Amino acid sequence: MARKRGGPSGTGRKQDKAIVCPLARAEELGIRQVIDQDGKLTGDLPEPDLDRETLIRLYEMMVLVRAIDERGWTLQRSGRVEFWIPHRGLEAVHNAATIAFTMEDWIFMGYRHPGTLLLRGAPLVQLFAQYFGRRDEPFKGRRLPTLMGDRRLNVVPMTTQVGSYIPHACGAAWAAKIKRHDTRFLAMFGDGSSSRGEFHSGMNFAGVFKPPIVFICENNGWAVSTPTDVQTASATFAEKGDAYGVRNLRVDGNDALAVYAVTREARELAPEIGASLIEAVTYRMGFHTSSDNPDLYRSKADVEAWEPWDPLVRLRKYLEHKGFWAEAEEEALWQRCKDEIQAAIEEAEAMPLPEPASMFDDTFAEPTWMLEEQRAALLDDLGGKA
Ligand SMILES: Cc1ncc(C[n+]2csc(CCOP(=O)(O)OP(=O)(O)O)c2C)c(N)n1
C-alpha cells in the first residue's frame, strides 16, 4: 500500500518556504496519536491506562533529560566534557518506550536515550561520571560521552556503529525464545540506521523466526546532514517491515502517551506474533553532535514547524487537563532538576580519572604482544607513570 511520507521531517533541506509539521497531518499520514498539540485526546488511539504516579514520573523524567541536555551542551562548549550528542525534542520516544517494558526485559538503546538508564535506576552521578570520563563508571572512563548502557540494568551498552546492534538484539531475543524465557526486547535506532545491512538482516530474521522484540526506528528527520528523502525512497520507514513480514506502524514520536500505547501493545503481542517495527516520527531539534553545524544544511523554518509540537509541553498540558499538574509545580520541578544535575556534576568531577595505560585493558582475555608493546611505549612516553 502506498503511504505518504509527510513533508518536512527530513525534507527540510535549506529552504525558506512555509513548512507544515507532519504531526499536524497525522491522520492523513497514518501517524497514530493519543493527544493533540494542546494535550487533548484526539480519539485515535485509546488513552493508555497509566496511573497518576507513573504519568508524573514520566513527565518529570522528560524534564530531567531536557535539563541534562541543556547542561551537557554548555559543559561541552566550556571544555569540561569532550563531546555531546543532544537529545532535545526526543524525550518522549525513549522514556515512554522504556516504561512500556519491565525491568526483566532487555533494552538496546541509542546515544540520545539517557532517560532509559535513569528510569531503570541508574543514579544521575553515573551518567555524569560517564560524560566526564571518570574511572569508576561502568565503562571505566573509556567511552565517548553519551555512549552508555549498563548490563546490571539489562541495558546493552550502545555501540557507535549505528544499527550494528539490530542483529545482536534479534539474536538475544531469539535465545530467550529458545530457552522459553518470558523476556522481551526493545531496540531503538535512528532512521539513518535503516540503511545499514544489519537493519535488513535483522528484519529478515525477525520476520522469519519471530523473536519477542520491538524495534523503534526514531525518525528524527536527519542522519547527521542527510534528510530522510535522501536516506530512503520508501514513503515511510515503517513500511520496510512489510517486505520482511514484520508488523509495523507509525506513531507520533512527540506524543509520549501514543509511544507508550503502541510500544506496550507491541510488547504484549511479542510472544504471539514476534517482532513489531514502530516508526516514531519526531524531530532532532538540536545539532547532530557538538561537532556539527545544522545551519549549513537545514532551514530555520523546518525547526520552527516542530516547536509547537514540543513533547514536554504536550504531556504537561495533558496532565493539567487531568488535574495532575499545576503551573506552580513547573518552576519547582525545573529547579529541582537543575539542583540534582549540579550535585551530580560536582560529585562526578571530583572522581578520579582513569590511568592512561588502562586503555589497553579489557580488550582481550590475554593481551596480545602488540598491545603489550604499545602499552610499554605509552608508559615510556609518560615517564613510567601508569
Ligand atoms: C556504521 C556507521 N556509519 C557511520 C557512522 C557515523 N555516524 C554517526 S551518527 C550517524 C547518523 C546516524 O543517523 P540515525 O541512525 O538516523 O541516528 P541519529 O543520529 O539521527 O539519532 C552517522 C552516519 C557511524 N557511527 N556508524
mmCIF file of C-alpha atoms and ligand atoms in Angstrom:
data_model
loop_
_atom_site.group_PDB
_atom_site.id
_atom_site.type_symbol
_atom_site.label_atom_id
_atom_site.label_comp_id
_atom_site.label_asym_id
_atom_site.label_seq_id
_atom_site.Cartn_x
_atom_site.Cartn_y
_atom_site.Cartn_z
ATOM 1 C CA MET A 1 0.000 0.000 0.000
ATOM 2 C CA ALA A 2 1.384 3.405 -0.935
ATOM 3 C CA ARG A 3 1.841 5.622 2.087
ATOM 4 C CA LYS A 4 2.576 9.283 2.331
ATOM 5 C CA ARG A 5 5.804 10.333 3.958
ATOM 6 C CA GLY A 6 4.605 13.681 5.136
ATOM 7 C CA GLY A 7 6.738 16.643 4.462
ATOM 8 C CA PRO A 8 9.391 18.331 6.423
ATOM 9 C CA SER A 9 10.636 15.609 8.692
ATOM 10 C CA GLY A 10 13.770 15.313 6.696
ATOM 11 C CA THR A 11 12.628 17.051 3.545
ATOM 12 C CA GLY A 12 13.622 20.339 5.076
ATOM 13 C CA ARG A 13 16.741 20.997 3.123
ATOM 14 C CA LYS A 14 17.835 24.598 3.220
ATOM 15 C CA GLN A 15 14.785 26.488 2.048
ATOM 16 C CA ASP A 16 12.594 29.200 3.447
ATOM 17 C CA LYS A 17 9.097 28.329 2.286
ATOM 18 C CA ALA A 18 6.399 27.652 4.886
ATOM 19 C CA ILE A 19 6.620 24.144 6.252
ATOM 20 C CA VAL A 20 3.878 22.171 7.947
ATOM 21 C CA CYS A 21 4.894 19.744 10.666
ATOM 22 C CA PRO A 22 3.821 16.203 9.673
ATOM 23 C CA LEU A 23 2.310 15.762 13.125
ATOM 24 C CA ALA A 24 -0.302 18.356 12.120
ATOM 25 C CA ARG A 25 -1.314 15.926 9.340
ATOM 26 C CA ALA A 26 -1.092 12.816 11.494
ATOM 27 C CA GLU A 27 -4.341 11.176 10.418
ATOM 28 C CA GLU A 28 -3.629 11.625 6.721
ATOM 29 C CA LEU A 29 -0.098 10.279 7.155
ATOM 30 C CA GLY A 30 -1.063 7.285 9.277
ATOM 31 C CA ILE A 31 0.760 8.615 12.342
ATOM 32 C CA ARG A 32 -1.001 7.309 15.455
ATOM 33 C CA GLN A 33 -1.730 9.756 18.297
ATOM 34 C CA VAL A 34 -3.355 9.887 21.721
ATOM 35 C CA ILE A 35 -3.099 13.640 22.273
ATOM 36 C CA ASP A 36 -3.043 16.656 20.006
ATOM 37 C CA GLN A 37 -0.828 19.705 20.162
ATOM 38 C CA ASP A 38 -2.764 21.001 23.200
ATOM 39 C CA GLY A 39 -2.646 17.776 25.173
ATOM 40 C CA LYS A 40 -6.292 16.945 24.390
ATOM 41 C CA LEU A 41 -7.380 13.434 23.402
ATOM 42 C CA THR A 42 -7.603 13.005 19.635
ATOM 43 C CA GLY A 43 -9.840 9.938 19.742
ATOM 44 C CA ASP A 44 -7.407 7.991 17.560
ATOM 45 C CA LEU A 45 -5.516 5.668 19.934
ATOM 46 C CA PRO A 46 -7.215 4.952 23.265
ATOM 47 C CA GLU A 47 -5.867 6.814 26.293
ATOM 48 C CA PRO A 48 -3.408 4.441 27.994
ATOM 49 C CA ASP A 49 -4.271 3.168 31.426
ATOM 50 C CA LEU A 50 -1.433 4.858 33.343
ATOM 51 C CA ASP A 51 -1.873 5.977 36.937
ATOM 52 C CA ARG A 52 -1.115 9.479 38.160
ATOM 53 C CA GLU A 53 2.197 8.478 39.734
ATOM 54 C CA THR A 54 3.509 6.866 36.540
ATOM 55 C CA LEU A 55 2.424 9.791 34.385
ATOM 56 C CA ILE A 56 4.126 12.280 36.661
ATOM 57 C CA ARG A 57 7.261 10.160 36.827
ATOM 58 C CA LEU A 58 7.314 10.067 33.033
ATOM 59 C CA TYR A 59 6.870 13.818 32.744
ATOM 60 C CA GLU A 60 9.480 14.542 35.394
ATOM 61 C CA MET A 61 11.962 12.291 33.619
ATOM 62 C CA MET A 62 11.330 14.067 30.321
ATOM 63 C CA VAL A 63 12.048 17.389 32.010
ATOM 64 C CA LEU A 64 15.151 15.989 33.714
ATOM 65 C CA VAL A 65 16.620 14.722 30.450
ATOM 66 C CA ARG A 66 15.866 18.071 28.768
ATOM 67 C CA ALA A 67 17.740 19.784 31.592
ATOM 68 C CA ILE A 68 20.615 17.290 31.210
ATOM 69 C CA ASP A 69 20.821 18.149 27.525
ATOM 70 C CA GLU A 70 20.938 21.886 28.202
ATOM 71 C CA ARG A 71 23.654 21.463 30.809
ATOM 72 C CA GLY A 72 25.602 18.880 28.804
ATOM 73 C CA TRP A 73 25.779 21.279 25.897
ATOM 74 C CA THR A 74 27.251 24.098 27.971
ATOM 75 C CA LEU A 75 29.675 21.677 29.669
ATOM 76 C CA GLN A 76 30.927 20.663 26.239
ATOM 77 C CA ARG A 77 31.120 24.242 24.999
ATOM 78 C CA SER A 78 33.151 25.227 28.049
ATOM 79 C CA GLY A 79 35.567 22.310 27.538
ATOM 80 C CA ARG A 80 34.619 20.258 30.589
ATOM 81 C CA VAL A 81 33.013 17.452 28.569
ATOM 82 C CA GLU A 82 34.795 16.274 25.385
ATOM 83 C CA PHE A 83 31.778 15.687 23.184
ATOM 84 C CA TRP A 84 27.999 15.953 23.323
ATOM 85 C CA ILE A 85 25.163 14.270 21.454
ATOM 86 C CA PRO A 86 21.986 16.312 22.025
ATOM 87 C CA HIS A 87 18.555 14.790 22.556
ATOM 88 C CA ARG A 88 16.314 17.874 22.733
ATOM 89 C CA GLY A 89 12.878 17.097 21.235
ATOM 90 C CA LEU A 90 13.417 13.334 21.502
ATOM 91 C CA GLU A 91 12.403 12.932 25.142
ATOM 92 C CA ALA A 92 9.052 11.237 24.530
ATOM 93 C CA VAL A 93 10.285 8.304 22.448
ATOM 94 C CA HIS A 94 12.877 6.686 24.687
ATOM 95 C CA ASN A 95 11.280 7.489 28.033
ATOM 96 C CA ALA A 96 7.790 6.307 27.104
ATOM 97 C CA ALA A 97 9.170 3.212 25.367
ATOM 98 C CA THR A 98 11.271 2.336 28.413
ATOM 99 C CA ILE A 99 8.333 2.380 30.812
ATOM 100 C CA ALA A 100 6.387 0.120 28.431
ATOM 101 C CA PHE A 101 8.846 -2.667 29.322
ATOM 102 C CA THR A 102 9.510 -4.472 32.598
ATOM 103 C CA MET A 103 12.850 -4.478 34.422
ATOM 104 C CA GLU A 104 13.443 -8.102 33.313
ATOM 105 C CA ASP A 105 13.255 -7.094 29.654
ATOM 106 C CA TRP A 106 16.395 -6.051 27.805
ATOM 107 C CA ILE A 107 16.896 -2.736 26.045
ATOM 108 C CA PHE A 108 19.338 -1.937 23.243
ATOM 109 C CA MET A 109 19.500 1.847 23.365
ATOM 110 C CA GLY A 110 20.979 4.614 21.262
ATOM 111 C CA TYR A 111 23.154 7.582 22.184
ATOM 112 C CA ARG A 112 20.238 10.000 22.638
ATOM 113 C CA HIS A 113 18.475 7.989 25.334
ATOM 114 C CA PRO A 114 19.716 8.942 28.827
ATOM 115 C CA GLY A 115 16.262 8.545 30.395
ATOM 116 C CA THR A 116 16.325 4.809 29.675
ATOM 117 C CA LEU A 117 19.156 4.320 32.153
ATOM 118 C CA LEU A 118 17.681 6.681 34.720
ATOM 119 C CA LEU A 119 14.261 5.032 34.561
ATOM 120 C CA ARG A 120 15.967 1.697 35.100
ATOM 121 C CA GLY A 121 17.542 3.027 38.286
ATOM 122 C CA ALA A 122 20.982 4.353 37.308
ATOM 123 C CA PRO A 123 21.936 7.250 39.595
ATOM 124 C CA LEU A 124 22.385 10.605 37.893
ATOM 125 C CA VAL A 125 26.012 10.751 39.018
ATOM 126 C CA GLN A 126 26.731 7.597 36.991
ATOM 127 C CA LEU A 127 25.699 9.431 33.820
ATOM 128 C CA PHE A 128 27.824 12.459 34.601
ATOM 129 C CA ALA A 129 30.798 10.260 35.553
ATOM 130 C CA GLN A 130 30.467 8.759 32.062
ATOM 131 C CA TYR A 131 30.230 12.199 30.426
ATOM 132 C CA PHE A 132 33.370 13.297 32.321
ATOM 133 C CA GLY A 133 35.220 10.040 31.515
ATOM 134 C CA ARG A 134 35.783 9.095 35.166
ATOM 135 C CA ARG A 135 37.425 5.817 36.210
ATOM 136 C CA ASP A 136 34.678 4.369 38.373
ATOM 137 C CA GLU A 137 31.759 4.423 35.970
ATOM 138 C CA PRO A 138 30.786 1.160 34.208
ATOM 139 C CA PHE A 139 32.984 1.821 31.146
ATOM 140 C CA LYS A 140 35.937 2.952 33.272
ATOM 141 C CA GLY A 141 36.024 6.350 31.592
ATOM 142 C CA ARG A 142 36.950 4.959 28.193
ATOM 143 C CA ARG A 143 33.946 5.685 26.011
ATOM 144 C CA LEU A 144 32.747 8.739 24.155
ATOM 145 C CA PRO A 145 30.343 10.764 26.332
ATOM 146 C CA THR A 146 26.686 9.652 25.909
ATOM 147 C CA LEU A 147 27.576 6.157 24.611
ATOM 148 C CA MET A 148 26.138 4.383 27.604
ATOM 149 C CA GLY A 149 24.425 1.260 28.873
ATOM 150 C CA ASP A 150 24.575 -0.888 31.993
ATOM 151 C CA ARG A 151 24.284 -4.657 31.940
ATOM 152 C CA ARG A 152 23.263 -4.631 35.640
ATOM 153 C CA LEU A 153 20.107 -2.836 34.500
ATOM 154 C CA ASN A 154 19.535 -5.026 31.404
ATOM 155 C CA VAL A 155 20.528 -2.139 29.150
ATOM 156 C CA VAL A 156 23.038 -3.199 26.498
ATOM 157 C CA PRO A 157 25.899 -0.729 26.040
ATOM 158 C CA MET A 158 25.342 1.427 22.981
ATOM 159 C CA THR A 159 27.569 0.604 20.012
ATOM 160 C CA THR A 160 28.952 3.513 17.998
ATOM 161 C CA GLN A 161 28.443 1.695 14.691
ATOM 162 C CA VAL A 162 24.872 2.773 14.085
ATOM 163 C CA GLY A 163 22.435 -0.075 13.510
ATOM 164 C CA SER A 164 25.093 -2.715 14.214
ATOM 165 C CA TYR A 165 23.246 -3.907 17.290
ATOM 166 C CA ILE A 166 19.981 -4.745 15.487
ATOM 167 C CA PRO A 167 21.066 -8.343 14.703
ATOM 168 C CA HIS A 168 22.517 -8.656 18.234
ATOM 169 C CA ALA A 169 19.137 -7.686 19.654
ATOM 170 C CA CYS A 170 17.416 -10.203 17.374
ATOM 171 C CA GLY A 171 19.832 -12.914 18.474
ATOM 172 C CA ALA A 172 19.303 -12.151 22.149
ATOM 173 C CA ALA A 173 15.530 -12.229 21.683
ATOM 174 C CA TRP A 174 15.767 -15.473 19.719
ATOM 175 C CA ALA A 175 17.853 -17.009 22.554
ATOM 176 C CA ALA A 176 15.164 -16.055 25.072
ATOM 177 C CA LYS A 177 12.533 -17.658 22.866
ATOM 178 C CA ILE A 178 14.545 -20.893 22.504
ATOM 179 C CA LYS A 179 15.048 -21.032 26.278
ATOM 180 C CA ARG A 180 11.340 -20.350 26.803
ATOM 181 C CA HIS A 181 12.099 -17.299 28.948
ATOM 182 C CA ASP A 182 9.412 -14.658 29.014
ATOM 183 C CA THR A 183 11.931 -11.832 28.482
ATOM 184 C CA ARG A 184 11.071 -9.274 25.790
ATOM 185 C CA PHE A 185 13.453 -6.976 23.964
ATOM 186 C CA LEU A 186 13.477 -3.384 22.767
ATOM 187 C CA ALA A 187 15.925 -1.999 20.198
ATOM 188 C CA MET A 188 15.953 1.722 19.420
ATOM 189 C CA PHE A 189 17.829 3.162 16.464
ATOM 190 C CA GLY A 190 17.613 6.083 14.048
ATOM 191 C CA ASP A 191 16.279 6.496 10.521
ATOM 192 C CA GLY A 192 19.848 6.537 9.188
ATOM 193 C CA SER A 193 20.477 3.132 10.745
ATOM 194 C CA SER A 194 17.791 1.658 8.479
ATOM 195 C CA SER A 195 20.205 1.997 5.544
ATOM 196 C CA ARG A 196 22.674 -0.389 7.149
ATOM 197 C CA GLY A 197 22.759 -4.014 6.059
ATOM 198 C CA GLU A 198 22.287 -5.016 9.689
ATOM 199 C CA PHE A 199 18.825 -3.462 9.715
ATOM 200 C CA HIS A 200 17.778 -5.622 6.756
ATOM 201 C CA SER A 201 19.389 -8.799 8.121
ATOM 202 C CA GLY A 202 17.738 -8.146 11.464
ATOM 203 C CA MET A 203 14.294 -7.503 9.966
ATOM 204 C CA ASN A 204 14.521 -10.588 7.783
ATOM 205 C CA PHE A 205 15.500 -12.720 10.762
ATOM 206 C CA ALA A 206 12.741 -11.194 12.858
ATOM 207 C CA GLY A 207 10.138 -11.847 10.163
ATOM 208 C CA VAL A 208 11.121 -15.492 9.801
ATOM 209 C CA PHE A 209 11.912 -16.520 13.394
ATOM 210 C CA LYS A 210 9.565 -14.162 15.245
ATOM 211 C CA PRO A 211 11.728 -13.298 18.264
ATOM 212 C CA PRO A 212 9.955 -11.274 21.001
ATOM 213 C CA ILE A 213 11.317 -7.860 20.055
ATOM 214 C CA VAL A 214 10.065 -4.335 19.466
ATOM 215 C CA PHE A 215 12.100 -2.208 17.087
ATOM 216 C CA ILE A 216 11.709 1.540 17.383
ATOM 217 C CA CYS A 217 13.028 3.478 14.425
ATOM 218 C CA GLU A 218 13.349 7.006 15.788
ATOM 219 C CA ASN A 219 12.781 9.010 12.612
ATOM 220 C CA ASN A 220 14.115 12.363 13.739
ATOM 221 C CA GLY A 221 14.348 13.727 10.200
ATOM 222 C CA TRP A 222 18.096 13.545 9.870
ATOM 223 C CA ALA A 223 21.134 11.296 9.923
ATOM 224 C CA VAL A 224 23.753 13.972 10.566
ATOM 225 C CA SER A 225 23.076 16.147 7.460
ATOM 226 C CA THR A 226 21.225 13.509 5.417
ATOM 227 C CA PRO A 227 17.476 14.194 5.274
ATOM 228 C CA THR A 228 15.034 11.295 5.117
ATOM 229 C CA ASP A 229 14.210 11.767 1.416
ATOM 230 C CA VAL A 230 17.857 11.085 0.636
ATOM 231 C CA GLN A 231 18.018 8.286 3.189
ATOM 232 C CA THR A 232 15.261 6.266 1.503
ATOM 233 C CA ALA A 233 12.882 6.304 -1.474
ATOM 234 C CA SER A 234 10.247 4.498 0.614
ATOM 235 C CA ALA A 235 7.348 6.662 1.719
ATOM 236 C CA THR A 236 7.820 5.625 5.348
ATOM 237 C CA PHE A 237 10.335 3.736 7.456
ATOM 238 C CA ALA A 238 7.580 1.601 8.982
ATOM 239 C CA GLU A 239 6.603 0.041 5.664
ATOM 240 C CA LYS A 240 10.043 -1.532 5.337
ATOM 241 C CA GLY A 241 8.637 -4.071 7.796
ATOM 242 C CA ASP A 242 6.107 -5.157 5.124
ATOM 243 C CA ALA A 243 8.903 -6.535 2.948
ATOM 244 C CA TYR A 244 10.030 -8.787 5.787
ATOM 245 C CA GLY A 245 6.664 -9.795 7.186
ATOM 246 C CA VAL A 246 7.177 -7.682 10.315
ATOM 247 C CA ARG A 247 4.154 -5.926 11.807
ATOM 248 C CA ASN A 248 4.692 -2.190 11.559
ATOM 249 C CA LEU A 249 3.133 1.158 12.271
ATOM 250 C CA ARG A 250 3.884 4.866 12.600
ATOM 251 C CA VAL A 251 3.438 6.803 15.798
ATOM 252 C CA ASP A 252 3.715 10.433 16.832
ATOM 253 C CA GLY A 253 7.133 10.440 18.476
ATOM 254 C CA ASN A 254 6.348 13.686 20.312
ATOM 255 C CA ASP A 255 3.293 12.162 21.972
ATOM 256 C CA ALA A 256 4.610 10.220 24.959
ATOM 257 C CA LEU A 257 1.219 8.583 25.544
ATOM 258 C CA ALA A 258 0.993 7.298 21.982
ATOM 259 C CA VAL A 259 4.565 5.989 22.091
ATOM 260 C CA TYR A 260 3.757 4.212 25.353
ATOM 261 C CA ALA A 261 0.481 2.764 23.987
ATOM 262 C CA VAL A 262 1.902 1.304 20.778
ATOM 263 C CA THR A 263 5.112 0.078 22.409
ATOM 264 C CA ARG A 264 3.224 -1.617 25.232
ATOM 265 C CA GLU A 265 0.878 -3.253 22.752
ATOM 266 C CA ALA A 266 3.820 -4.468 20.648
ATOM 267 C CA ARG A 267 5.480 -5.844 23.775
ATOM 268 C CA GLU A 268 2.319 -7.691 24.778
ATOM 269 C CA LEU A 269 1.892 -9.135 21.280
ATOM 270 C CA ALA A 270 5.530 -10.235 21.007
ATOM 271 C CA PRO A 271 5.231 -13.815 22.387
ATOM 272 C CA GLU A 272 2.474 -14.496 19.899
ATOM 273 C CA ILE A 273 3.475 -12.595 16.758
ATOM 274 C CA GLY A 274 7.166 -11.862 17.302
ATOM 275 C CA ALA A 275 8.572 -8.536 16.184
ATOM 276 C CA SER A 276 6.975 -5.143 15.557
ATOM 277 C CA LEU A 277 8.651 -2.219 13.832
ATOM 278 C CA ILE A 278 7.471 1.142 15.147
ATOM 279 C CA GLU A 279 8.452 4.295 13.282
ATOM 280 C CA ALA A 280 8.370 7.139 15.793
ATOM 281 C CA VAL A 281 8.040 10.367 13.801
ATOM 282 C CA THR A 282 9.889 13.079 15.657
ATOM 283 C CA TYR A 283 12.499 15.756 15.095
ATOM 284 C CA ARG A 284 16.069 16.352 16.203
ATOM 285 C CA MET A 285 15.762 19.927 17.465
ATOM 286 C CA GLY A 286 19.445 20.219 18.303
ATOM 287 C CA PHE A 287 22.715 19.729 16.494
ATOM 288 C CA HIS A 288 23.655 16.199 15.411
ATOM 289 C CA THR A 289 26.551 16.408 17.846
ATOM 290 C CA SER A 290 28.755 19.130 19.289
ATOM 291 C CA SER A 291 30.905 18.731 16.143
ATOM 292 C CA ASP A 292 28.053 19.668 13.803
ATOM 293 C CA ASN A 293 26.541 22.872 12.425
ATOM 294 C CA PRO A 294 22.987 22.267 11.165
ATOM 295 C CA ASP A 295 22.707 25.858 9.860
ATOM 296 C CA LEU A 296 24.724 24.603 6.896
ATOM 297 C CA TYR A 297 22.089 22.118 5.770
ATOM 298 C CA ARG A 298 18.666 22.863 7.225
ATOM 299 C CA SER A 299 16.383 25.850 7.350
ATOM 300 C CA LYS A 300 15.142 27.669 10.442
ATOM 301 C CA ALA A 301 11.591 27.171 9.141
ATOM 302 C CA ASP A 302 11.958 23.390 9.410
ATOM 303 C CA VAL A 303 12.883 23.623 13.078
ATOM 304 C CA GLU A 304 10.217 26.252 13.775
ATOM 305 C CA ALA A 305 7.494 23.995 12.328
ATOM 306 C CA TRP A 306 8.271 21.484 15.074
ATOM 307 C CA GLU A 307 8.498 23.927 18.011
ATOM 308 C CA PRO A 308 4.730 23.937 18.744
ATOM 309 C CA TRP A 309 4.792 20.134 18.952
ATOM 310 C CA ASP A 310 7.238 20.015 21.847
ATOM 311 C CA PRO A 311 6.729 16.655 23.621
ATOM 312 C CA LEU A 312 7.206 18.160 27.089
ATOM 313 C CA VAL A 313 4.592 20.862 26.594
ATOM 314 C CA ARG A 314 2.045 18.444 25.180
ATOM 315 C CA LEU A 315 2.372 15.978 28.062
ATOM 316 C CA ARG A 316 2.288 18.817 30.601
ATOM 317 C CA LYS A 317 -0.944 20.159 29.109
ATOM 318 C CA TYR A 318 -2.466 16.672 29.229
ATOM 319 C CA LEU A 319 -1.522 16.396 32.915
ATOM 320 C CA GLU A 320 -3.019 19.832 33.553
ATOM 321 C CA HIS A 321 -6.294 18.828 31.866
ATOM 322 C CA LYS A 322 -6.438 15.799 34.152
ATOM 323 C CA GLY A 323 -5.755 17.949 37.213
ATOM 324 C CA PHE A 324 -2.449 16.136 37.851
ATOM 325 C CA TRP A 325 -0.202 19.147 37.349
ATOM 326 C CA ALA A 326 -0.323 22.867 38.024
ATOM 327 C CA GLU A 327 1.753 25.675 36.588
ATOM 328 C CA ALA A 328 3.193 26.440 40.012
ATOM 329 C CA GLU A 329 4.826 22.994 40.108
ATOM 330 C CA GLU A 330 6.670 23.609 36.871
ATOM 331 C CA GLU A 331 9.255 26.049 38.183
ATOM 332 C CA ALA A 332 9.920 23.922 41.254
ATOM 333 C CA LEU A 333 10.467 20.852 39.055
ATOM 334 C CA TRP A 334 12.972 22.636 36.819
ATOM 335 C CA GLN A 335 14.822 23.983 39.847
ATOM 336 C CA ARG A 336 14.955 20.505 41.394
ATOM 337 C CA CYS A 337 16.318 19.046 38.158
ATOM 338 C CA LYS A 338 18.978 21.754 37.915
ATOM 339 C CA ASP A 339 19.997 21.242 41.547
ATOM 340 C CA GLU A 340 20.230 17.468 41.108
ATOM 341 C CA ILE A 341 22.317 17.927 37.983
ATOM 342 C CA GLN A 342 24.622 20.390 39.733
ATOM 343 C CA ALA A 343 25.143 17.982 42.641
ATOM 344 C CA ALA A 344 25.848 15.110 40.210
ATOM 345 C CA ILE A 345 28.343 17.263 38.303
ATOM 346 C CA GLU A 346 30.217 18.205 41.468
ATOM 347 C CA GLU A 347 30.361 14.596 42.634
ATOM 348 C CA ALA A 348 31.396 13.234 39.222
ATOM 349 C CA GLU A 349 34.050 15.876 38.587
ATOM 350 C CA ALA A 350 35.671 15.066 41.928
ATOM 351 C CA MET A 351 36.074 11.393 40.909
ATOM 352 C CA PRO A 352 39.473 10.114 39.717
ATOM 353 C CA LEU A 353 40.347 9.873 36.034
ATOM 354 C CA PRO A 354 41.421 6.505 34.631
ATOM 355 C CA GLU A 355 45.120 5.669 34.433
ATOM 356 C CA PRO A 356 46.175 6.275 30.789
ATOM 357 C CA ALA A 357 47.546 2.727 30.314
ATOM 358 C CA SER A 358 44.185 1.264 31.352
ATOM 359 C CA MET A 359 43.045 1.887 27.775
ATOM 360 C CA PHE A 360 44.737 -1.411 26.889
ATOM 361 C CA ASP A 361 42.811 -3.396 29.498
ATOM 362 C CA ASP A 362 39.709 -5.475 28.776
ATOM 363 C CA THR A 363 40.360 -5.795 25.053
ATOM 364 C CA PHE A 364 41.470 -9.464 25.041
ATOM 365 C CA ALA A 365 41.447 -12.067 27.837
ATOM 366 C CA GLU A 366 45.231 -12.344 27.270
ATOM 367 C CA PRO A 367 46.833 -9.134 25.973
ATOM 368 C CA THR A 368 48.473 -9.556 22.556
ATOM 369 C CA TRP A 369 52.184 -8.788 22.027
ATOM 370 C CA MET A 370 51.171 -5.702 20.011
ATOM 371 C CA LEU A 371 49.135 -4.281 22.858
ATOM 372 C CA GLU A 372 51.929 -5.073 25.321
ATOM 373 C CA GLU A 373 54.343 -3.185 23.084
ATOM 374 C CA GLN A 374 52.034 -0.202 22.740
ATOM 375 C CA ARG A 375 51.411 -0.139 26.465
ATOM 376 C CA ALA A 376 55.149 -0.181 27.164
ATOM 377 C CA ALA A 377 55.685 2.653 24.637
ATOM 378 C CA LEU A 378 52.966 4.727 26.266
ATOM 379 C CA LEU A 379 54.419 4.153 29.744
ATOM 380 C CA ASP A 380 57.822 5.104 28.411
ATOM 381 C CA ASP A 381 56.390 8.344 26.981
ATOM 382 C CA LEU A 382 54.700 9.087 30.280
ATOM 383 C CA GLY A 383 57.958 8.522 32.137
ATOM 384 C CA GLY A 384 56.835 5.323 33.855
ATOM 385 C CA LYS A 385 53.525 6.662 35.148
ATOM 386 C CA ALA A 386 50.708 4.142 34.774
HETATM 387 C C1 LIG B 1 28.243 2.269 10.704
HETATM 388 C C2 LIG B 1 28.389 3.745 10.917
HETATM 389 N N1 LIG B 1 28.439 4.574 9.842
HETATM 390 C C3 LIG B 1 28.565 5.900 10.032
HETATM 391 C C4 LIG B 1 28.655 6.407 11.292
HETATM 392 C C5 LIG B 1 28.790 7.916 11.501
HETATM 393 N N2 LIG B 1 27.526 8.401 12.087
HETATM 394 C C6 LIG B 1 27.427 8.663 13.398
HETATM 395 S S1 LIG B 1 25.900 9.093 13.823
HETATM 396 C C7 LIG B 1 25.348 8.977 12.242
HETATM 397 C C8 LIG B 1 23.912 9.279 11.897
HETATM 398 C C9 LIG B 1 23.019 8.199 12.300
HETATM 399 O O1 LIG B 1 21.720 8.579 11.986
HETATM 400 P P1 LIG B 1 20.494 7.913 12.648
HETATM 401 O O2 LIG B 1 20.661 6.443 12.680
HETATM 402 O O3 LIG B 1 19.289 8.455 11.984
HETATM 403 O O4 LIG B 1 20.557 8.407 14.161
HETATM 404 P P2 LIG B 1 20.536 9.901 14.745
HETATM 405 O O5 LIG B 1 21.967 10.309 14.902
HETATM 406 O O6 LIG B 1 19.776 10.769 13.817
HETATM 407 O O7 LIG B 1 19.868 9.773 16.078
HETATM 408 C C10 LIG B 1 26.367 8.581 11.405
HETATM 409 C C11 LIG B 1 26.227 8.386 9.946
HETATM 410 C C12 LIG B 1 28.594 5.517 12.387
HETATM 411 N N3 LIG B 1 28.662 5.922 13.646
HETATM 412 N N4 LIG B 1 28.454 4.187 12.172
#
